[in-house]
Amino acid sequence: MSPSPDDDEIEEIRQKKMEQLKEQQGGEGAQEAQQARQEQADAQKKALLRQNLTDGARKRLNTVKMSKPDFGEQVERQVIALAQSGRVQGQIDEDQMKDLLRELKPDSQSFNISRR
């Protein structure tokens, strides 16, 4: 008994499906590796912040991140850059964090509307 044309088509479809599954699994492995690298970078960032900020400064930074996540990330990057460049002596306390936040805060424009 020779295989029928239907069996050949089914086998061909099965092979294509197996190739697709293998490609998807390879893609998932790359995603997992990317996620692992991201988690490692986050852990390093947290360790640097913990090392260079006092408890009060960390609480203030977390409060800023809760209200303005983009600005909080910018402040974190600035603190890490200061620490890596060696421009931080000791730890940054809450008053120094306030000064840093004032420096990095975009100038807010106030509009005075007067009616005549």
Short mmCIF file of C-alpha atoms in Angstrom, two decimals:
data_model
loop_
_atom_site.label_atom_id
_atom_site.label_comp_id
_atom_site.label_asym_id
_atom_site.label_seq_id
_atom_site.Cartn_x
_atom_site.Cartn_y
_atom_site.Cartn_z
CA MET A 1 0.00 0.00 0.00
CA SER A 2 1.42 3.34 -1.03
CA PRO A 3 0.56 6.54 0.84
CA SER A 4 -2.39 8.40 -0.60
CA PRO A 5 -2.11 12.06 -1.72
CA ASP A 6 -4.10 13.07 1.35
CA ASP A 7 -1.50 11.46 3.62
CA ASP A 8 1.29 13.37 1.84
CA GLU A 9 -0.54 16.67 2.32
CA ILE A 10 -1.17 15.93 5.97
CA GLU A 11 2.50 15.07 6.50
CA GLU A 12 3.56 18.27 4.75
CA ILE A 13 1.24 20.36 6.93
CA ARG A 14 2.51 18.56 10.02
CA GLN A 15 6.14 19.38 9.08
CA LYS A 16 5.31 23.07 8.55
CA LYS A 17 3.53 23.22 11.89
CA MET A 18 6.53 21.64 13.64
CA GLU A 19 8.87 24.22 12.08
CA GLN A 20 6.61 27.05 13.22
CA LEU A 21 6.56 25.69 16.77
CA LYS A 22 10.34 25.42 16.83
CA GLU A 23 10.68 29.04 15.63
CA GLN A 24 8.26 30.23 18.31
CA GLN A 25 10.19 28.41 21.00
CA GLY A 26 13.40 30.03 19.80
CA GLY A 27 11.73 33.44 19.99
CA GLU A 28 10.50 32.77 23.51
CA GLY A 29 14.05 31.90 24.56
CA ALA A 30 15.26 35.26 23.26
CA GLN A 31 12.47 37.02 25.15
CA GLU A 32 13.39 35.21 28.35
CA ALA A 33 17.04 36.18 27.91
CA GLN A 34 16.04 39.80 27.31
CA GLN A 35 13.83 39.75 30.40
CA ALA A 36 16.64 38.24 32.48
CA ARG A 37 19.02 40.99 31.35
CA GLN A 38 16.40 43.62 32.21
CA GLU A 39 15.88 42.13 35.69
CA GLN A 40 19.63 42.05 36.28
CA ALA A 41 19.96 45.71 35.24
CA ASP A 42 17.09 46.65 37.56
CA ALA A 43 18.74 44.78 40.44
CA GLN A 44 22.03 46.60 39.84
CA LYS A 45 20.22 49.94 39.69
CA LYS A 46 18.42 49.25 42.98
CA ALA A 47 21.68 48.20 44.63
CA LEU A 48 23.42 51.41 43.52
CA LEU A 49 20.52 53.54 44.75
CA ARG A 50 20.41 51.69 48.08
CA GLN A 51 24.14 52.23 48.48
CA ASN A 52 24.12 55.95 47.62
CA LEU A 53 20.84 57.18 49.15
CA THR A 54 19.76 57.48 52.75
CA ASP A 55 16.38 56.12 53.80
CA GLY A 56 14.77 59.57 53.69
CA ALA A 57 16.13 60.29 50.21
CA ARG A 58 14.93 56.89 48.96
CA LYS A 59 11.45 57.54 50.36
CA ARG A 60 11.34 60.95 48.67
CA LEU A 61 12.48 59.44 45.36
CA ASN A 62 9.84 56.71 45.61
CA THR A 63 7.18 59.34 46.27
CA VAL A 64 8.27 61.26 43.19
CA LYS A 65 8.23 58.07 41.12
CA MET A 66 4.68 57.33 42.25
CA SER A 67 3.39 60.73 41.15
CA LYS A 68 5.63 61.32 38.11
CA PRO A 69 7.20 58.05 36.87
CA ASP A 70 9.13 59.62 33.98
CA PHE A 71 10.63 62.32 36.18
CA GLY A 72 11.46 59.72 38.85
CA GLU A 73 13.35 57.64 36.29
CA GLN A 74 15.26 60.74 35.19
CA VAL A 75 16.26 61.47 38.80
CA GLU A 76 17.36 57.84 39.29
CA ARG A 77 19.54 58.01 36.18
CA GLN A 78 21.07 61.26 37.43
CA VAL A 79 21.84 59.81 40.87
CA ILE A 80 23.41 56.73 39.29
CA ALA A 81 25.49 58.89 36.96
CA LEU A 82 26.69 61.00 39.90
CA ALA A 83 27.58 57.89 41.88
CA GLN A 84 29.41 56.21 39.01
CA SER A 85 31.39 59.34 38.21
CA GLY A 86 32.52 59.61 41.84
CA ARG A 87 30.92 63.00 42.48
CA VAL A 88 28.99 61.71 45.50
CA GLN A 89 30.81 61.74 48.82
CA GLY A 90 29.02 59.45 51.23
CA GLN A 91 25.30 59.13 50.79
CA ILE A 92 22.80 61.60 49.40
CA ASP A 93 20.50 62.68 52.22
CA GLU A 94 16.98 64.06 51.98
CA ASP A 95 18.06 67.72 51.77
CA GLN A 96 20.48 66.97 48.93
CA MET A 97 17.71 65.01 47.19
CA LYS A 98 15.42 68.05 47.49
CA ASP A 99 18.11 70.21 45.88
CA LEU A 100 18.61 67.67 43.10
CA LEU A 101 14.87 67.52 42.46
CA ARG A 102 14.70 71.33 42.26
CA GLU A 103 17.57 71.37 39.77
CA LEU A 104 16.03 68.71 37.55
CA LYS A 105 12.45 69.95 37.77
CA PRO A 106 11.37 71.60 34.55
CA ASP A 107 10.61 75.26 34.95
CA SER A 108 6.92 75.62 35.48
CA GLN A 109 5.37 78.60 33.87
CA SER A 110 2.69 80.41 35.75
CA PHE A 111 0.03 82.23 33.88
CA ASN A 112 -1.52 85.26 35.49
CA ILE A 113 -4.81 86.08 33.94
CA SER A 114 -6.22 89.41 34.95
CA ARG A 115 -9.63 90.54 33.92
CA ARG A 116 -10.41 94.13 33.28
#
